[in-house]
Amino acid sequence: HGYDVHALEAGNGIRLGGVDIDCDLRLIAHSDGDVALHALCDALLGALALGDIGQHFPDSDERYRGADSITLLRAVYDLVQGRGFNLVNADLTIIAQKPKLADYRGAMQAAIADALNCSAQQIGVKATTSEKLGFTGRGEGIAVHAVVLLECP
């Protein structure tokens, strides 16, 4: 299981699930702020007790300023495969009041599947609101839960 959250502010678009989303917001982060991929990285790392994304790609390291999270996800999956494991499936739940994400789910599944060299059918992406409750409901940020199942062939 992985979880991540990033704050939102006025801007010119976000990257989420490896997909650029045109909106009047931006995610505040050291990297590209792709909170969905960060949660997925944490789920993959956590499944094998390999720490978390912050240990592997610290925000104190300038090499990762503006980093493309797809690149980080691929590096994490290389670690997973290096330990002899492969992805069975991944399921992500994005919690955001805005922007609306339903039209982007398929593209996110395809982008993540491409990064993990698997079928889009192995990647679940769901988006929900928090019914205007809490920081996500007030539109102050986006939170993501990710769960993965790995196998050792």
PDB file of C-alpha atoms in Angstrom:
ATOM      1  CA  HIS A   1       0.000   0.000   0.000  1.00  0.00           C
ATOM      2  CA  GLY A   2       1.214   3.486  -0.826  1.00  0.00           C
ATOM      3  CA  TYR A   3      -0.189   6.897  -0.044  1.00  0.00           C
ATOM      4  CA  ASP A   4       0.821  10.373  -1.086  1.00  0.00           C
ATOM      5  CA  VAL A   5      -0.606  13.863  -1.075  1.00  0.00           C
ATOM      6  CA  HIS A   6       0.377  17.144  -2.701  1.00  0.00           C
ATOM      7  CA  ALA A   7      -1.059  20.608  -2.269  1.00  0.00           C
ATOM      8  CA  LEU A   8      -2.648  22.498  -5.147  1.00  0.00           C
ATOM      9  CA  GLU A   9      -2.296  26.125  -6.131  1.00  0.00           C
ATOM     10  CA  ALA A  10      -3.245  28.279  -9.092  1.00  0.00           C
ATOM     11  CA  GLY A  11      -1.293  27.249 -12.177  1.00  0.00           C
ATOM     12  CA  ASN A  12      -1.433  25.992 -15.728  1.00  0.00           C
ATOM     13  CA  GLY A  13      -2.005  22.261 -15.452  1.00  0.00           C
ATOM     14  CA  ILE A  14      -1.044  19.156 -13.527  1.00  0.00           C
ATOM     15  CA  ARG A  15       0.526  15.828 -14.322  1.00  0.00           C
ATOM     16  CA  LEU A  16      -1.311  12.903 -12.787  1.00  0.00           C
ATOM     17  CA  GLY A  17      -0.882   9.212 -13.518  1.00  0.00           C
ATOM     18  CA  GLY A  18       1.678  10.121 -16.161  1.00  0.00           C
ATOM     19  CA  VAL A  19      -0.871  12.260 -18.048  1.00  0.00           C
ATOM     20  CA  ASP A  20      -0.921  16.031 -18.509  1.00  0.00           C
ATOM     21  CA  ILE A  21      -4.247  17.499 -17.419  1.00  0.00           C
ATOM     22  CA  ASP A  22      -5.195  20.936 -18.652  1.00  0.00           C
ATOM     23  CA  CYS A  23      -6.625  22.952 -15.772  1.00  0.00           C
ATOM     24  CA  ASP A  24      -6.040  26.158 -13.833  1.00  0.00           C
ATOM     25  CA  LEU A  25      -4.135  24.381 -11.041  1.00  0.00           C
ATOM     26  CA  ARG A  26      -0.680  23.018 -10.361  1.00  0.00           C
ATOM     27  CA  LEU A  27       0.640  20.555  -7.800  1.00  0.00           C
ATOM     28  CA  ILE A  28       3.254  21.927  -5.404  1.00  0.00           C
ATOM     29  CA  ALA A  29       6.241  19.576  -5.354  1.00  0.00           C
ATOM     30  CA  HIS A  30       9.987  19.256  -5.823  1.00  0.00           C
ATOM     31  CA  SER A  31       9.502  16.892  -8.787  1.00  0.00           C
ATOM     32  CA  ASP A  32       6.663  17.092 -11.317  1.00  0.00           C
ATOM     33  CA  GLY A  33       4.291  16.434  -8.401  1.00  0.00           C
ATOM     34  CA  ASP A  34       2.594  13.383  -9.901  1.00  0.00           C
ATOM     35  CA  VAL A  35       1.017  12.287  -6.647  1.00  0.00           C
ATOM     36  CA  ALA A  36      -0.518   9.170  -8.268  1.00  0.00           C
ATOM     37  CA  LEU A  37       2.827   7.830  -9.422  1.00  0.00           C
ATOM     38  CA  HIS A  38       4.435   8.735  -6.093  1.00  0.00           C
ATOM     39  CA  ALA A  39       1.837   6.662  -4.233  1.00  0.00           C
ATOM     40  CA  LEU A  40       2.393   3.814  -6.699  1.00  0.00           C
ATOM     41  CA  CYS A  41       6.161   3.996  -6.157  1.00  0.00           C
ATOM     42  CA  ASP A  42       5.602   3.791  -2.392  1.00  0.00           C
ATOM     43  CA  ALA A  43       3.322   0.771  -2.808  1.00  0.00           C
ATOM     44  CA  LEU A  44       5.921  -1.036  -4.927  1.00  0.00           C
ATOM     45  CA  LEU A  45       8.769  -0.171  -2.571  1.00  0.00           C
ATOM     46  CA  GLY A  46       6.752  -1.005   0.531  1.00  0.00           C
ATOM     47  CA  ALA A  47       5.726  -4.413  -0.793  1.00  0.00           C
ATOM     48  CA  LEU A  48       9.389  -5.456  -0.665  1.00  0.00           C
ATOM     49  CA  ALA A  49      10.406  -3.427   2.404  1.00  0.00           C
ATOM     50  CA  LEU A  50      12.600  -1.171   0.258  1.00  0.00           C
ATOM     51  CA  GLY A  51      11.688   2.063   2.023  1.00  0.00           C
ATOM     52  CA  ASP A  52       9.798   4.876   0.372  1.00  0.00           C
ATOM     53  CA  ILE A  53      10.102   7.280  -2.523  1.00  0.00           C
ATOM     54  CA  GLY A  54      11.632   9.963  -0.299  1.00  0.00           C
ATOM     55  CA  GLN A  55      14.522   7.673   0.609  1.00  0.00           C
ATOM     56  CA  HIS A  56      15.275   6.858  -3.021  1.00  0.00           C
ATOM     57  CA  PHE A  57      14.607  10.299  -4.544  1.00  0.00           C
ATOM     58  CA  PRO A  58      14.908  12.871  -1.724  1.00  0.00           C
ATOM     59  CA  ASP A  59      13.540  16.361  -2.265  1.00  0.00           C
ATOM     60  CA  SER A  60      16.792  17.663  -0.802  1.00  0.00           C
ATOM     61  CA  ASP A  61      18.614  16.394  -3.907  1.00  0.00           C
ATOM     62  CA  GLU A  62      18.603  18.910  -6.756  1.00  0.00           C
ATOM     63  CA  ARG A  63      18.916  16.071  -9.302  1.00  0.00           C
ATOM     64  CA  TYR A  64      15.223  15.387  -8.729  1.00  0.00           C
ATOM     65  CA  ARG A  65      13.957  18.980  -9.059  1.00  0.00           C
ATOM     66  CA  GLY A  66      11.240  18.847 -11.723  1.00  0.00           C
ATOM     67  CA  ALA A  67      11.870  15.114 -12.243  1.00  0.00           C
ATOM     68  CA  ASP A  68       9.459  13.194 -14.457  1.00  0.00           C
ATOM     69  CA  SER A  69       7.713  10.745 -12.141  1.00  0.00           C
ATOM     70  CA  ILE A  70       7.388   8.180 -14.941  1.00  0.00           C
ATOM     71  CA  THR A  71      11.198   7.977 -14.856  1.00  0.00           C
ATOM     72  CA  LEU A  72      11.096   7.518 -11.075  1.00  0.00           C
ATOM     73  CA  LEU A  73       8.427   4.811 -11.412  1.00  0.00           C
ATOM     74  CA  ARG A  74      10.535   2.936 -13.963  1.00  0.00           C
ATOM     75  CA  ALA A  75      13.567   3.098 -11.640  1.00  0.00           C
ATOM     76  CA  VAL A  76      11.485   1.758  -8.745  1.00  0.00           C
ATOM     77  CA  TYR A  77      10.112  -1.060 -10.888  1.00  0.00           C
ATOM     78  CA  ASP A  78      13.673  -1.951 -11.937  1.00  0.00           C
ATOM     79  CA  LEU A  79      14.434  -2.431  -8.219  1.00  0.00           C
ATOM     80  CA  VAL A  80      11.343  -4.628  -7.836  1.00  0.00           C
ATOM     81  CA  GLN A  81      12.261  -6.761 -10.831  1.00  0.00           C
ATOM     82  CA  GLY A  82      15.871  -6.885  -9.641  1.00  0.00           C
ATOM     83  CA  ARG A  83      14.564  -8.644  -6.541  1.00  0.00           C
ATOM     84  CA  GLY A  84      12.849 -11.225  -8.764  1.00  0.00           C
ATOM     85  CA  PHE A  85       9.289  -9.896  -8.537  1.00  0.00           C
ATOM     86  CA  ASN A  86       6.785  -8.860 -11.192  1.00  0.00           C
ATOM     87  CA  LEU A  87       3.571  -6.872 -10.999  1.00  0.00           C
ATOM     88  CA  VAL A  88       0.331  -8.841 -10.950  1.00  0.00           C
ATOM     89  CA  ASN A  89      -1.815  -5.712 -10.675  1.00  0.00           C
ATOM     90  CA  ALA A  90      -1.999  -2.216  -9.267  1.00  0.00           C
ATOM     91  CA  ASP A  91      -5.025  -0.258  -8.104  1.00  0.00           C
ATOM     92  CA  LEU A  92      -4.985   3.500  -7.540  1.00  0.00           C
ATOM     93  CA  THR A  93      -7.662   5.641  -5.929  1.00  0.00           C
ATOM     94  CA  ILE A  94      -7.295   9.369  -6.603  1.00  0.00           C
ATOM     95  CA  ILE A  95      -9.124  11.649  -4.171  1.00  0.00           C
ATOM     96  CA  ALA A  96      -9.685  15.111  -5.641  1.00  0.00           C
ATOM     97  CA  GLN A  97     -12.558  17.548  -5.697  1.00  0.00           C
ATOM     98  CA  LYS A  98     -11.004  19.160  -8.752  1.00  0.00           C
ATOM     99  CA  PRO A  99     -10.079  18.827 -11.510  1.00  0.00           C
ATOM    100  CA  LYS A 100     -12.561  16.279 -12.822  1.00  0.00           C
ATOM    101  CA  LEU A 101     -10.618  13.167 -13.849  1.00  0.00           C
ATOM    102  CA  ALA A 102     -13.066  10.687 -15.389  1.00  0.00           C
ATOM    103  CA  ASP A 103     -11.995  11.505 -18.950  1.00  0.00           C
ATOM    104  CA  TYR A 104      -8.326  10.815 -18.126  1.00  0.00           C
ATOM    105  CA  ARG A 105      -8.573   7.382 -16.470  1.00  0.00           C
ATOM    106  CA  GLY A 106      -7.880   5.348 -19.610  1.00  0.00           C
ATOM    107  CA  ALA A 107      -4.866   7.469 -20.533  1.00  0.00           C
ATOM    108  CA  MET A 108      -3.507   7.085 -16.989  1.00  0.00           C
ATOM    109  CA  GLN A 109      -3.921   3.317 -17.152  1.00  0.00           C
ATOM    110  CA  ALA A 110      -2.072   3.240 -20.483  1.00  0.00           C
ATOM    111  CA  ALA A 111       0.773   5.484 -19.264  1.00  0.00           C
ATOM    112  CA  ILE A 112       1.297   3.455 -16.094  1.00  0.00           C
ATOM    113  CA  ALA A 113       1.094   0.152 -17.976  1.00  0.00           C
ATOM    114  CA  ASP A 114       3.689   1.406 -20.449  1.00  0.00           C
ATOM    115  CA  ALA A 115       6.037   2.404 -17.614  1.00  0.00           C
ATOM    116  CA  LEU A 116       5.613  -0.988 -15.922  1.00  0.00           C
ATOM    117  CA  ASN A 117       5.716  -2.984 -19.166  1.00  0.00           C
ATOM    118  CA  CYS A 118       2.368  -4.639 -18.509  1.00  0.00           C
ATOM    119  CA  SER A 119      -1.187  -4.622 -19.827  1.00  0.00           C
ATOM    120  CA  ALA A 120      -3.491  -1.700 -19.059  1.00  0.00           C
ATOM    121  CA  GLN A 121      -5.894  -4.365 -17.755  1.00  0.00           C
ATOM    122  CA  GLN A 122      -3.480  -4.858 -14.839  1.00  0.00           C
ATOM    123  CA  ILE A 123      -3.823  -1.213 -13.800  1.00  0.00           C
ATOM    124  CA  GLY A 124      -6.896   0.100 -12.013  1.00  0.00           C
ATOM    125  CA  VAL A 125      -7.422   3.847 -11.730  1.00  0.00           C
ATOM    126  CA  LYS A 126     -10.391   5.260  -9.868  1.00  0.00           C
ATOM    127  CA  ALA A 127     -11.171   8.888  -9.075  1.00  0.00           C
ATOM    128  CA  THR A 128     -13.467  10.104  -6.333  1.00  0.00           C
ATOM    129  CA  THR A 129     -14.219  13.266  -4.448  1.00  0.00           C
ATOM    130  CA  SER A 130     -14.406  13.595  -0.697  1.00  0.00           C
ATOM    131  CA  GLU A 131     -17.832  15.254  -0.896  1.00  0.00           C
ATOM    132  CA  LYS A 132     -16.272  18.687  -0.223  1.00  0.00           C
ATOM    133  CA  LEU A 133     -14.874  17.500   3.136  1.00  0.00           C
ATOM    134  CA  GLY A 134     -11.284  18.010   4.273  1.00  0.00           C
ATOM    135  CA  PHE A 135      -8.358  19.434   2.312  1.00  0.00           C
ATOM    136  CA  THR A 136      -9.216  17.460  -0.827  1.00  0.00           C
ATOM    137  CA  GLY A 137     -12.839  18.551  -0.631  1.00  0.00           C
ATOM    138  CA  ARG A 138     -11.835  22.184  -0.319  1.00  0.00           C
ATOM    139  CA  GLY A 139      -9.666  21.784  -3.437  1.00  0.00           C
ATOM    140  CA  GLU A 140      -6.457  22.396  -1.487  1.00  0.00           C
ATOM    141  CA  GLY A 141      -4.765  19.179  -2.583  1.00  0.00           C
ATOM    142  CA  ILE A 142      -4.943  15.738  -4.125  1.00  0.00           C
ATOM    143  CA  ALA A 143      -4.435  12.462  -2.262  1.00  0.00           C
ATOM    144  CA  VAL A 144      -3.852   9.016  -3.739  1.00  0.00           C
ATOM    145  CA  HIS A 145      -3.931   5.499  -2.327  1.00  0.00           C
ATOM    146  CA  ALA A 146      -2.204   2.758  -4.313  1.00  0.00           C
ATOM    147  CA  VAL A 147      -2.175  -0.992  -3.749  1.00  0.00           C
ATOM    148  CA  VAL A 148      -0.041  -3.497  -5.637  1.00  0.00           C
ATOM    149  CA  LEU A 149       0.106  -7.253  -5.853  1.00  0.00           C
ATOM    150  CA  LEU A 150       3.496  -8.732  -6.773  1.00  0.00           C
ATOM    151  CA  GLU A 151       4.514 -12.260  -7.634  1.00  0.00           C
ATOM    152  CA  CYS A 152       7.826 -14.039  -7.604  1.00  0.00           C
ATOM    153  CA  PRO A 153       7.702 -16.348 -10.632  1.00  0.00           C
TER     154      PRO A 153
END
